[in-house]
Amino acid sequence: MEAREEIMDRIRAALKDAPAVPEVPRNYRRTADLDHGQVLEMLVDRLEDYKATVKQVASADLPSTIAGLLGDATSYAVPHGLPPEWLDHDSLREDDRRLTDAPGHRLTVEDLDGIAVVTSSAVSIAESGTIILDGSTTQGRRAISLVPDHHICVVPASTVVQLLPEALPRVDPTHPLTWISGPSATSDIELERVEGVHGPRNLDVVIVTDL
Amino acid sequence: MSQVFIGMPSLPAYGQGNLFATESFPDAAHHELRDDQLRKNLRHATTSIREKRAHVVGELPDWEDLRDSGSAIKEAVMADLPAMLEQFEANFTARGGTIHWARDAEEANRIVEGLIREQDTDEVVKVKSMATQEIGLNEYLDEHGIKAFETDLAELIVQLGHDKPSHILVPAIHKNRSQIRDIFLKEMKDVDPNLSNDPRELAMAARAHLRRKFLSAKVAISGANFALADTGTLGVVESEGNGRMCLTLPETLITVMGIEKLLPHADDLEVFMQLLPRSSTGERMNPYTSFWTGESHDDGPKNVHLVMLDNGRTAALADTYGRSALHCIRCSACMNVCPVYERTGGHAYGSTYPGPIGAILSPLMTGIKAEENNSLPYASSLCGACYDVCPVKINIPEILVHLRGEDVDSRRGQRRVPSEMDLMMKGVQWAFSSGARLGLLEKALPLGKLAAGRDKKIKRLPGHLAGGWTSSRDIPAPPSQSFRDWWVKEHESPAAGTPGRTDTTGQEK
């Protein structure tokens, strides 16, 4: 017998007592009980607790903020759908440090290794300090937010929710999803947390208050 | 079920691989307990992770509601497993993934080896995975000339130290920072000889050591924390980014997963992604979680394989009392609260799955008679702390007791000469079967008091069983009269019958 059929038969035989399928209770919180200002405050608190740096700016100040965070980075990657107005700053216009990852022109891991990257994000959850990237054109392929050492992640304030159950309907689970809660970290040695292992060691989050 | 199985498998089909205690738990515990350093490391680690967990769990006003939901969702999955697996399979393959089924560890290992050979390589990178530990994949690949590099820091420490994991979440919990530095200095060729024991420096050494491997590997092997039936999605929860590296960069990804890992709907993540990180690392959320659905164009691996593993899971499922052990999401909260685990550590359990959950899962998957696994259900004081913290409410103490019963039943009739326990139980049966017999025995209570002597303690009893008990404990002197004697005297006294008399002043006598 093929393995699949045999395992299926084993399962059916194991369930010969025909256990009932229980009704699933859903009494946990599914809607926010904080106002949006408090939700943003909570997100900042959680992200800072994870040792990410967080800035809150108006969209008019976004380009200068990104320019400041990039500092004198030798190069940085952007996904091809990143809104061009986000990089509309003297030091970023016609910038030969910028590497754009686009269909037909994919950056290699060698291109990406150790540089900076600027992406947007799909939805963020305040209660757990989690930012979800869903691979859409403003966020790009998973590799571009992984191999670089410095991730500047833009979070439009309108995409921030308080609770996880509010966030999931906003993303398509069949897209490649990356949930980020602070920079990479390990607690494997005596449970002492060390930030920055294999993922980007520095995470800058820029919350844009009017987007 | 009306269906007749042609060539129906002989149930239960038990698991193989690293699921066995090779010596009995008390013996293994005995020598593990002699390692003072181990006990110090464990106490420190379990204490701090318990505190972290309690803090982040306390933050959520609806924690118990989440546990109720998590428990019911898993119960629903088990009850409807065949249909759910078929649904998952259809969705996963529709999106370009390939599913392989493995009856046991050996079959799973062979499938993985074949898939690696197809890619014409003899090196793979690995994300920490309990399923591949369970089937002994690394050892198998090594015997067949394929090198598997563990990329999780703790797994790397264990692998470089030629050691075994001792905890499912932090496998190197039994090593302290200086021991880890010594392993790195000895085993990493390119490491700075002045490496200190600072955890940050050690983590950076691991980063440098693995970086080239990540960027050049052709094949990665992972486990999965969740599989979503309604979309065919797989998910891996991690901290360091080694998971993202393995799941994103290589051209071929092979995932090995137990058949019980399914969740019915993508929405169910809203329950489990709250329960798991808080129970596991004691964080509000783990740093990174990745979800992928089959093959996704130019974002990630082109060849996406999944090995669906039985290896004794159907045997556990067939046990109506024990099947809820399959609800386990491998968070390790039960280990961190267990007074037995905290002292003996994970190696004493032998199996890949240590601690309270291991003490039920291993014998359920292998059968109670396999090797020394019948000693595992006794590795507990039945205090119930594991049940209190379990995010999916597995009633571990109840299953431990059930398995102790299985053990006793399995040995019934094997002996020619009755054991001390058999004789004692026979004696108790005789005494408890009639009030007159019990009363007769109770007359001997003053003798016990006499035996206890002036310090009112019985320090030594004869025999292996009772003597074993008193080898590390004293028994307090018995009272000079039994409760029944006292009751009779109280009720025959002139004041008896006065309401309230006996249950107030009577008790103070």
mmCIF file of N, CA, C and O in Angstrom, chain A residues 1 3-4 6 10 13-15 17 25-26 28-30 46 49-50 106 113 130 141-142 145 147 149 173-174 177-181 184-186 188 190-193 195-199 201, chain B residues 7 11 13 44-45 62 69 78 85-86 89 101-103 154 170 176-177 200 204 207 211 214-215 233 239-240 244-245 268 270-271 283-285 287-291 293 298-299 310 320 323:
data_model
loop_
_atom_site.group_PDB
_atom_site.id
_atom_site.type_symbol
_atom_site.label_atom_id
_atom_site.label_comp_id
_atom_site.label_asym_id
_atom_site.label_seq_id
_atom_site.Cartn_x
_atom_site.Cartn_y
_atom_site.Cartn_z
ATOM 1 N N MET A 1 0.833 -1.197 0.000
ATOM 2 C CA MET A 1 0.000 0.000 0.000
ATOM 3 C C MET A 1 0.880 1.264 0.000
ATOM 4 O O MET A 1 1.923 1.282 0.623
ATOM 5 N N ALA A 3 2.160 4.917 1.021
ATOM 6 C CA ALA A 3 2.249 5.491 2.365
ATOM 7 C C ALA A 3 1.029 6.360 2.682
ATOM 8 O O ALA A 3 0.471 6.294 3.785
ATOM 9 N N ARG A 4 0.620 7.164 1.694
ATOM 10 C CA ARG A 4 -0.498 8.076 1.950
ATOM 11 C C ARG A 4 -1.758 7.304 2.363
ATOM 12 O O ARG A 4 -2.394 7.624 3.371
ATOM 13 N N GLU A 6 -1.964 4.287 3.454
ATOM 14 C CA GLU A 6 -1.804 3.565 4.714
ATOM 15 C C GLU A 6 -1.971 4.499 5.915
ATOM 16 O O GLU A 6 -2.628 4.161 6.904
ATOM 17 N N ARG A 10 -4.765 4.345 8.786
ATOM 18 C CA ARG A 10 -4.415 4.313 10.210
ATOM 19 C C ARG A 10 -5.193 5.384 10.967
ATOM 20 O O ARG A 10 -5.683 5.149 12.080
ATOM 21 N N ALA A 13 -8.807 4.405 11.319
ATOM 22 C CA ALA A 13 -8.950 3.334 12.315
ATOM 23 C C ALA A 13 -8.781 3.895 13.724
ATOM 24 O O ALA A 13 -9.483 3.494 14.658
ATOM 25 N N ALA A 14 -7.848 4.839 13.882
ATOM 26 C CA ALA A 14 -7.616 5.445 15.200
ATOM 27 C C ALA A 14 -8.836 6.229 15.665
ATOM 28 O O ALA A 14 -9.077 6.370 16.860
ATOM 29 N N LEU A 15 -9.606 6.736 14.709
ATOM 30 C CA LEU A 15 -10.773 7.559 15.048
ATOM 31 C C LEU A 15 -12.065 6.747 14.974
ATOM 32 O O LEU A 15 -13.141 7.301 14.787
ATOM 33 N N ASP A 17 -13.814 5.540 17.129
ATOM 34 C CA ASP A 17 -14.816 5.948 18.116
ATOM 35 C C ASP A 17 -15.579 7.195 17.670
ATOM 36 O O ASP A 17 -16.443 7.680 18.397
ATOM 37 N N PRO A 25 -15.200 27.925 20.846
ATOM 38 C CA PRO A 25 -15.593 29.208 21.432
ATOM 39 C C PRO A 25 -14.626 30.304 20.989
ATOM 40 O O PRO A 25 -13.442 30.038 20.794
ATOM 41 N N ARG A 26 -15.122 31.498 20.778
ATOM 42 C CA ARG A 26 -14.254 32.621 20.364
ATOM 43 C C ARG A 26 -14.569 33.811 21.263
ATOM 44 O O ARG A 26 -15.081 34.824 20.812
ATOM 45 N N TYR A 28 -12.359 35.505 23.019
ATOM 46 C CA TYR A 28 -11.236 36.438 23.198
ATOM 47 C C TYR A 28 -11.533 37.753 22.480
ATOM 48 O O TYR A 28 -12.457 37.847 21.663
ATOM 49 N N ARG A 29 -10.713 38.767 22.819
ATOM 50 C CA ARG A 29 -10.955 40.105 22.260
ATOM 51 C C ARG A 29 -10.680 40.130 20.761
ATOM 52 O O ARG A 29 -9.637 39.665 20.316
ATOM 53 N N ARG A 30 -11.587 40.689 20.017
ATOM 54 C CA ARG A 30 -11.395 40.768 18.567
ATOM 55 C C ARG A 30 -11.534 42.191 18.058
ATOM 56 O O ARG A 30 -11.327 42.434 16.874
ATOM 57 N N ARG A 46 6.043 48.988 22.478
ATOM 58 C CA ARG A 46 6.407 47.579 22.255
ATOM 59 C C ARG A 46 7.658 47.465 21.381
ATOM 60 O O ARG A 46 8.542 46.651 21.661
ATOM 61 N N ASP A 49 10.711 48.384 23.223
ATOM 62 C CA ASP A 49 11.045 47.302 24.143
ATOM 63 C C ASP A 49 11.874 46.221 23.433
ATOM 64 O O ASP A 49 12.722 45.572 24.031
ATOM 65 N N TYR A 50 11.621 46.040 22.128
ATOM 66 C CA TYR A 50 12.388 45.065 21.346
ATOM 67 C C TYR A 50 13.717 45.636 20.856
ATOM 68 O O TYR A 50 14.397 45.000 20.062
ATOM 69 N N ARG A 106 16.518 41.619 -10.679
ATOM 70 C CA ARG A 106 16.533 41.197 -9.294
ATOM 71 C C ARG A 106 17.906 41.397 -8.677
ATOM 72 O O ARG A 106 18.931 41.061 -9.279
ATOM 73 N N ASP A 113 23.928 41.963 0.645
ATOM 74 C CA ASP A 113 24.634 41.619 1.879
ATOM 75 C C ASP A 113 25.230 42.856 2.543
ATOM 76 O O ASP A 113 26.072 43.540 1.961
ATOM 77 N N THR A 130 4.175 44.088 16.394
ATOM 78 C CA THR A 130 4.478 43.273 15.218
ATOM 79 C C THR A 130 4.152 44.012 13.923
ATOM 80 O O THR A 130 3.071 44.598 13.802
ATOM 81 N N ARG A 141 10.339 41.577 -2.414
ATOM 82 C CA ARG A 141 10.606 40.165 -2.119
ATOM 83 C C ARG A 141 11.164 40.033 -0.713
ATOM 84 O O ARG A 141 11.792 40.950 -0.188
ATOM 85 N N ARG A 142 11.014 38.825 -0.150
ATOM 86 C CA ARG A 142 11.455 38.628 1.235
ATOM 87 C C ARG A 142 12.955 38.847 1.405
ATOM 88 O O ARG A 142 13.407 39.357 2.428
ATOM 89 N N SER A 145 14.427 42.414 2.471
ATOM 90 C CA SER A 145 14.336 42.913 3.854
ATOM 91 C C SER A 145 15.035 41.972 4.831
ATOM 92 O O SER A 145 14.938 42.130 6.036
ATOM 93 N N VAL A 147 18.481 40.111 3.905
ATOM 94 C CA VAL A 147 19.937 40.031 3.788
ATOM 95 C C VAL A 147 20.633 41.338 4.223
ATOM 96 O O VAL A 147 21.709 41.291 4.806
ATOM 97 N N ASP A 149 21.693 44.673 6.433
ATOM 98 C CA ASP A 149 21.975 44.721 7.869
ATOM 99 C C ASP A 149 21.184 45.818 8.580
ATOM 100 O O ASP A 149 21.179 45.893 9.803
ATOM 101 N N PRO A 173 -3.290 35.375 3.324
ATOM 102 C CA PRO A 173 -2.369 34.382 3.877
ATOM 103 C C PRO A 173 -1.590 33.602 2.817
ATOM 104 O O PRO A 173 -0.595 32.956 3.149
ATOM 105 N N THR A 174 -2.021 33.662 1.556
ATOM 106 C CA THR A 174 -1.286 32.909 0.535
ATOM 107 C C THR A 174 -0.119 33.710 -0.028
ATOM 108 O O THR A 174 0.667 33.187 -0.810
ATOM 109 N N LEU A 177 4.438 35.852 3.739
ATOM 110 C CA LEU A 177 4.314 36.834 4.821
ATOM 111 C C LEU A 177 5.527 36.763 5.739
ATOM 112 O O LEU A 177 6.015 35.683 6.065
ATOM 113 N N THR A 178 5.986 37.939 6.154
ATOM 114 C CA THR A 178 7.028 38.004 7.170
ATOM 115 C C THR A 178 6.516 38.878 8.300
ATOM 116 O O THR A 178 6.146 40.030 8.064
ATOM 117 N N TRP A 179 6.458 38.312 9.483
ATOM 118 C CA TRP A 179 6.059 39.088 10.662
ATOM 119 C C TRP A 179 7.340 39.472 11.392
ATOM 120 O O TRP A 179 8.158 38.611 11.718
ATOM 121 N N ILE A 180 7.486 40.775 11.646
ATOM 122 C CA ILE A 180 8.706 41.260 12.281
ATOM 123 C C ILE A 180 8.351 41.921 13.610
ATOM 124 O O ILE A 180 7.520 42.816 13.653
ATOM 125 N N SER A 181 8.959 41.463 14.681
ATOM 126 C CA SER A 181 8.741 42.083 15.991
ATOM 127 C C SER A 181 10.113 42.432 16.570
ATOM 128 O O SER A 181 10.671 41.677 17.354
ATOM 129 N N SER A 184 16.314 41.004 14.681
ATOM 130 C CA SER A 184 16.555 39.598 14.989
ATOM 131 C C SER A 184 17.209 39.496 16.363
ATOM 132 O O SER A 184 17.906 40.403 16.806
ATOM 133 N N ALA A 185 16.962 38.416 17.045
ATOM 134 C CA ALA A 185 17.465 38.295 18.423
ATOM 135 C C ALA A 185 17.627 36.833 18.780
ATOM 136 O O ALA A 185 17.048 35.960 18.147
ATOM 137 N N THR A 186 18.431 36.575 19.780
ATOM 138 C CA THR A 186 18.531 35.214 20.306
ATOM 139 C C THR A 186 18.554 35.276 21.827
ATOM 140 O O THR A 186 19.010 36.260 22.410
ATOM 141 N N ASP A 188 19.473 32.222 23.310
ATOM 142 C CA ASP A 188 19.918 30.839 23.442
ATOM 143 C C ASP A 188 21.050 30.648 24.443
ATOM 144 O O ASP A 188 21.339 29.527 24.836
ATOM 145 N N GLU A 190 22.116 31.237 28.029
ATOM 146 C CA GLU A 190 21.651 31.562 29.382
ATOM 147 C C GLU A 190 20.411 32.448 29.376
ATOM 148 O O GLU A 190 20.185 33.221 30.299
ATOM 149 N N LEU A 191 19.622 32.367 28.316
ATOM 150 C CA LEU A 191 18.392 33.142 28.163
ATOM 151 C C LEU A 191 18.625 34.648 28.224
ATOM 152 O O LEU A 191 17.708 35.412 28.513
ATOM 153 N N GLU A 192 19.848 35.066 27.938
ATOM 154 C CA GLU A 192 20.128 36.502 27.886
ATOM 155 C C GLU A 192 19.895 36.974 26.456
ATOM 156 O O GLU A 192 20.457 36.438 25.508
ATOM 157 N N ARG A 193 19.023 37.979 26.307
ATOM 158 C CA ARG A 193 18.653 38.398 24.960
ATOM 159 C C ARG A 193 19.776 39.201 24.301
ATOM 160 O O ARG A 193 20.312 40.140 24.880
ATOM 161 N N GLU A 195 20.357 41.202 20.662
ATOM 162 C CA GLU A 195 19.700 41.627 19.437
ATOM 163 C C GLU A 195 20.672 41.553 18.275
ATOM 164 O O GLU A 195 21.848 41.890 18.417
ATOM 165 N N GLY A 196 20.153 41.155 17.130
ATOM 166 C CA GLY A 196 20.948 41.182 15.911
ATOM 167 C C GLY A 196 21.725 39.910 15.703
ATOM 168 O O GLY A 196 22.875 39.793 16.112
ATOM 169 N N VAL A 197 21.115 38.915 15.072
ATOM 170 C CA VAL A 197 21.872 37.713 14.755
ATOM 171 C C VAL A 197 21.961 37.616 13.226
ATOM 172 O O VAL A 197 22.814 38.250 12.631
ATOM 173 N N HIS A 198 21.032 36.878 12.594
ATOM 174 C CA HIS A 198 21.173 36.693 11.145
ATOM 175 C C HIS A 198 20.354 37.678 10.325
ATOM 176 O O HIS A 198 20.705 37.983 9.206
ATOM 177 N N GLY A 199 19.257 38.135 10.852
ATOM 178 C CA GLY A 199 18.469 39.134 10.122
ATOM 179 C C GLY A 199 19.131 40.490 10.301
ATOM 180 O O GLY A 199 20.199 40.588 10.906
ATOM 181 N N ARG A 201 20.511 43.687 11.714
ATOM 182 C CA ARG A 201 20.819 43.922 13.125
ATOM 183 C C ARG A 201 20.212 45.223 13.627
ATOM 184 O O ARG A 201 20.077 45.430 14.816
ATOM 185 N N GLY B 7 -6.750 -4.870 3.462
ATOM 186 C CA GLY B 7 -5.352 -4.806 3.909
ATOM 187 C C GLY B 7 -5.191 -3.770 5.000
ATOM 188 O O GLY B 7 -4.248 -3.007 4.997
ATOM 189 N N LEU B 11 -3.066 -2.018 13.781
ATOM 190 C CA LEU B 11 -2.931 -0.875 14.668
ATOM 191 C C LEU B 11 -2.529 -1.348 16.050
ATOM 192 O O LEU B 11 -2.882 -2.448 16.435
ATOM 193 N N ALA B 13 0.358 1.513 14.867
ATOM 194 C CA ALA B 13 1.661 1.520 14.210
ATOM 195 C C ALA B 13 2.564 2.482 14.977
ATOM 196 O O ALA B 13 2.367 3.695 14.938
ATOM 197 N N HIS B 44 18.654 28.425 36.815
ATOM 198 C CA HIS B 44 18.699 29.806 36.339
ATOM 199 C C HIS B 44 17.782 29.993 35.132
ATOM 200 O O HIS B 44 16.971 30.916 35.066
ATOM 201 N N ALA B 45 17.904 29.085 34.168
ATOM 202 C CA ALA B 45 17.163 29.239 32.919
ATOM 203 C C ALA B 45 15.661 29.078 33.132
ATOM 204 O O ALA B 45 14.865 29.901 32.676
ATOM 205 N N ASP B 62 -7.668 38.186 28.304
ATOM 206 C CA ASP B 62 -8.456 37.099 27.711
ATOM 207 C C ASP B 62 -7.637 35.826 27.512
ATOM 208 O O ASP B 62 -7.935 35.007 26.654
ATOM 209 N N SER B 69 -10.122 28.456 23.238
ATOM 210 C CA SER B 69 -10.240 28.393 21.778
ATOM 211 C C SER B 69 -9.173 27.476 21.198
ATOM 212 O O SER B 69 -9.466 26.627 20.350
ATOM 213 N N MET B 78 -8.187 17.094 15.271
ATOM 214 C CA MET B 78 -7.974 15.652 15.459
ATOM 215 C C MET B 78 -9.217 14.860 15.061
ATOM 216 O O MET B 78 -9.118 13.809 14.440
ATOM 217 N N LEU B 85 -6.537 16.873 6.265
ATOM 218 C CA LEU B 85 -5.285 16.587 5.547
ATOM 219 C C LEU B 85 -5.512 16.631 4.034
ATOM 220 O O LEU B 85 -4.683 17.168 3.285
ATOM 221 N N GLU B 86 -6.646 16.102 3.604
ATOM 222 C CA GLU B 86 -6.940 16.119 2.167
ATOM 223 C C GLU B 86 -7.106 17.545 1.657
ATOM 224 O O GLU B 86 -6.623 17.897 0.584
ATOM 225 N N GLU B 89 -3.672 19.147 1.527
ATOM 226 C CA GLU B 89 -2.894 18.591 0.422
ATOM 227 C C GLU B 89 -3.315 19.215 -0.910
ATOM 228 O O GLU B 89 -2.473 19.606 -1.728
ATOM 229 N N TRP B 101 4.512 11.344 1.773
ATOM 230 C CA TRP B 101 3.992 10.803 3.025
ATOM 231 C C TRP B 101 4.982 9.797 3.577
ATOM 232 O O TRP B 101 5.516 8.973 2.831
ATOM 233 N N ALA B 102 5.213 9.870 4.876
ATOM 234 C CA ALA B 102 6.183 8.964 5.490
ATOM 235 C C ALA B 102 5.532 8.261 6.672
ATOM 236 O O ALA B 102 5.086 8.899 7.623
ATOM 237 N N ARG B 103 5.480 6.923 6.598
ATOM 238 C CA ARG B 103 4.871 6.135 7.665
ATOM 239 C C ARG B 103 5.702 6.196 8.944
ATOM 240 O O ARG B 103 5.192 6.137 10.037
ATOM 241 N N ALA B 154 21.371 27.726 19.294
ATOM 242 C CA ALA B 154 21.440 26.657 20.300
ATOM 243 C C ALA B 154 21.693 25.300 19.654
ATOM 244 O O ALA B 154 22.460 24.484 20.166
ATOM 245 N N VAL B 170 15.095 25.808 23.945
ATOM 246 C CA VAL B 170 16.480 26.240 24.097
ATOM 247 C C VAL B 170 17.337 24.983 24.328
ATOM 248 O O VAL B 170 17.629 24.641 25.461
ATOM 249 N N ASN B 176 26.412 26.661 30.022
ATOM 250 C CA ASN B 176 26.521 28.078 30.329
ATOM 251 C C ASN B 176 27.476 28.749 29.342
ATOM 252 O O ASN B 176 28.057 28.106 28.467
ATOM 253 N N ARG B 177 27.631 30.070 29.470
ATOM 254 C CA ARG B 177 28.354 30.836 28.460
ATOM 255 C C ARG B 177 29.819 30.399 28.313
ATOM 256 O O ARG B 177 30.350 30.394 27.195
ATOM 257 N N ARG B 200 26.808 38.320 23.524
ATOM 258 C CA ARG B 200 26.788 39.068 22.264
ATOM 259 C C ARG B 200 27.945 38.636 21.352
ATOM 260 O O ARG B 200 27.754 38.385 20.168
ATOM 261 N N MET B 204 27.696 36.816 17.695
ATOM 262 C CA MET B 204 28.318 37.380 16.489
ATOM 263 C C MET B 204 29.274 36.365 15.842
ATOM 264 O O MET B 204 29.405 36.320 14.612
ATOM 265 N N ARG B 207 27.108 34.206 13.851
ATOM 266 C CA ARG B 207 26.663 34.890 12.633
ATOM 267 C C ARG B 207 27.732 34.783 11.551
ATOM 268 O O ARG B 207 27.465 34.410 10.408
ATOM 269 N N ARG B 211 27.239 32.764 7.963
ATOM 270 C CA ARG B 211 26.815 33.695 6.906
ATOM 271 C C ARG B 211 27.036 33.119 5.506
ATOM 272 O O ARG B 211 26.153 33.124 4.664
ATOM 273 N N PHE B 214 24.594 30.367 4.526
ATOM 274 C CA PHE B 214 23.253 30.825 4.154
ATOM 275 C C PHE B 214 23.227 31.328 2.723
ATOM 276 O O PHE B 214 22.318 31.055 1.963
ATOM 277 N N LEU B 215 24.221 32.143 2.398
ATOM 278 C CA LEU B 215 24.155 32.836 1.117
ATOM 279 C C LEU B 215 24.455 31.903 -0.045
ATOM 280 O O LEU B 215 24.184 32.238 -1.188
ATOM 281 N N THR B 233 -1.020 26.812 3.478
ATOM 282 C CA THR B 233 0.103 27.631 3.937
ATOM 283 C C THR B 233 0.872 26.926 5.056
ATOM 284 O O THR B 233 0.281 26.246 5.890
ATOM 285 N N SER B 239 13.446 33.314 15.960
ATOM 286 C CA SER B 239 13.951 34.542 16.558
ATOM 287 C C SER B 239 15.114 35.163 15.807
ATOM 288 O O SER B 239 15.226 36.371 15.706
ATOM 289 N N GLU B 240 16.000 34.315 15.318
ATOM 290 C CA GLU B 240 17.311 34.823 14.912
ATOM 291 C C GLU B 240 17.388 35.298 13.469
ATOM 292 O O GLU B 240 18.295 36.048 13.103
ATOM 293 N N ARG B 244 14.336 32.578 8.415
ATOM 294 C CA ARG B 244 14.037 33.349 7.192
ATOM 295 C C ARG B 244 15.076 33.058 6.119
ATOM 296 O O ARG B 244 14.760 32.943 4.940
ATOM 297 N N MET B 245 16.342 32.999 6.527
ATOM 298 C CA MET B 245 17.416 32.715 5.564
ATOM 299 C C MET B 245 17.149 31.385 4.852
ATOM 300 O O MET B 245 17.207 31.303 3.630
ATOM 301 N N ASP B 268 -7.286 31.025 12.336
ATOM 302 C CA ASP B 268 -6.926 30.412 13.612
ATOM 303 C C ASP B 268 -5.558 30.874 14.113
ATOM 304 O O ASP B 268 -5.238 30.729 15.287
ATOM 305 N N GLU B 270 -4.848 33.780 14.643
ATOM 306 C CA GLU B 270 -5.085 34.852 15.624
ATOM 307 C C GLU B 270 -5.119 34.284 17.046
ATOM 308 O O GLU B 270 -4.882 35.005 17.999
ATOM 309 N N VAL B 271 -5.405 33.011 17.179
ATOM 310 C CA VAL B 271 -5.362 32.369 18.495
ATOM 311 C C VAL B 271 -3.945 31.863 18.778
ATOM 312 O O VAL B 271 -3.342 32.187 19.801
ATOM 313 N N GLU B 283 7.748 36.046 25.277
ATOM 314 C CA GLU B 283 7.740 37.339 24.581
ATOM 315 C C GLU B 283 6.330 37.628 24.095
ATOM 316 O O GLU B 283 5.547 36.714 23.868
ATOM 317 N N ARG B 284 6.042 38.916 23.890
ATOM 318 C CA ARG B 284 4.724 39.268 23.346
ATOM 319 C C ARG B 284 4.597 38.693 21.946
ATOM 320 O O ARG B 284 3.539 38.287 21.508
ATOM 321 N N MET B 285 5.705 38.711 21.223
ATOM 322 C CA MET B 285 5.766 38.043 19.921
ATOM 323 C C MET B 285 7.228 37.719 19.671
ATOM 324 O O MET B 285 8.113 38.450 20.087
ATOM 325 N N PRO B 287 10.600 37.430 17.393
ATOM 326 C CA PRO B 287 11.067 38.417 16.408
ATOM 327 C C PRO B 287 10.618 38.150 14.969
ATOM 328 O O PRO B 287 10.201 39.072 14.284
ATOM 329 N N TYR B 288 10.691 36.910 14.501
ATOM 330 C CA TYR B 288 10.334 36.668 13.100
ATOM 331 C C TYR B 288 9.394 35.481 12.948
ATOM 332 O O TYR B 288 9.608 34.434 13.562
ATOM 333 N N THR B 289 8.405 35.650 12.080
ATOM 334 C CA THR B 289 7.561 34.517 11.678
ATOM 335 C C THR B 289 7.403 34.576 10.166
ATOM 336 O O THR B 289 7.165 35.647 9.607
ATOM 337 N N SER B 290 7.573 33.438 9.514
ATOM 338 C CA SER B 290 7.429 33.369 8.055
ATOM 339 C C SER B 290 6.286 32.441 7.693
ATOM 340 O O SER B 290 6.142 31.372 8.275
ATOM 341 N N PHE B 291 5.503 32.852 6.711
ATOM 342 C CA PHE B 291 4.467 31.981 6.137
ATOM 343 C C PHE B 291 4.676 31.888 4.638
ATOM 344 O O PHE B 291 4.957 32.902 3.991
ATOM 345 N N THR B 293 3.211 29.718 0.943
ATOM 346 C CA THR B 293 2.161 28.864 0.386
ATOM 347 C C THR B 293 2.661 28.302 -0.936
ATOM 348 O O THR B 293 2.698 29.016 -1.941
ATOM 349 N N ASP B 298 9.196 34.466 -7.935
ATOM 350 C CA ASP B 298 10.623 34.713 -7.691
ATOM 351 C C ASP B 298 10.888 35.179 -6.267
ATOM 352 O O ASP B 298 11.889 35.784 -5.977
ATOM 353 N N ASP B 299 9.946 34.910 -5.363
ATOM 354 C CA ASP B 299 10.162 35.260 -3.960
ATOM 355 C C ASP B 299 10.260 33.979 -3.146
ATOM 356 O O ASP B 299 9.294 33.525 -2.558
ATOM 357 N N ASP B 310 3.990 10.352 9.967
ATOM 358 C CA ASP B 310 3.188 9.678 10.989
ATOM 359 C C ASP B 310 4.099 9.324 12.173
ATOM 360 O O ASP B 310 4.070 9.971 13.209
ATOM 361 N N THR B 320 -7.802 6.920 23.142
ATOM 362 C CA THR B 320 -8.826 7.956 23.334
ATOM 363 C C THR B 320 -8.524 8.852 24.536
ATOM 364 O O THR B 320 -8.910 10.001 24.560
ATOM 365 N N ARG B 323 -5.016 10.980 23.239
ATOM 366 C CA ARG B 323 -4.849 11.638 21.941
ATOM 367 C C ARG B 323 -4.678 13.150 22.035
ATOM 368 O O ARG B 323 -4.094 13.753 21.143
#
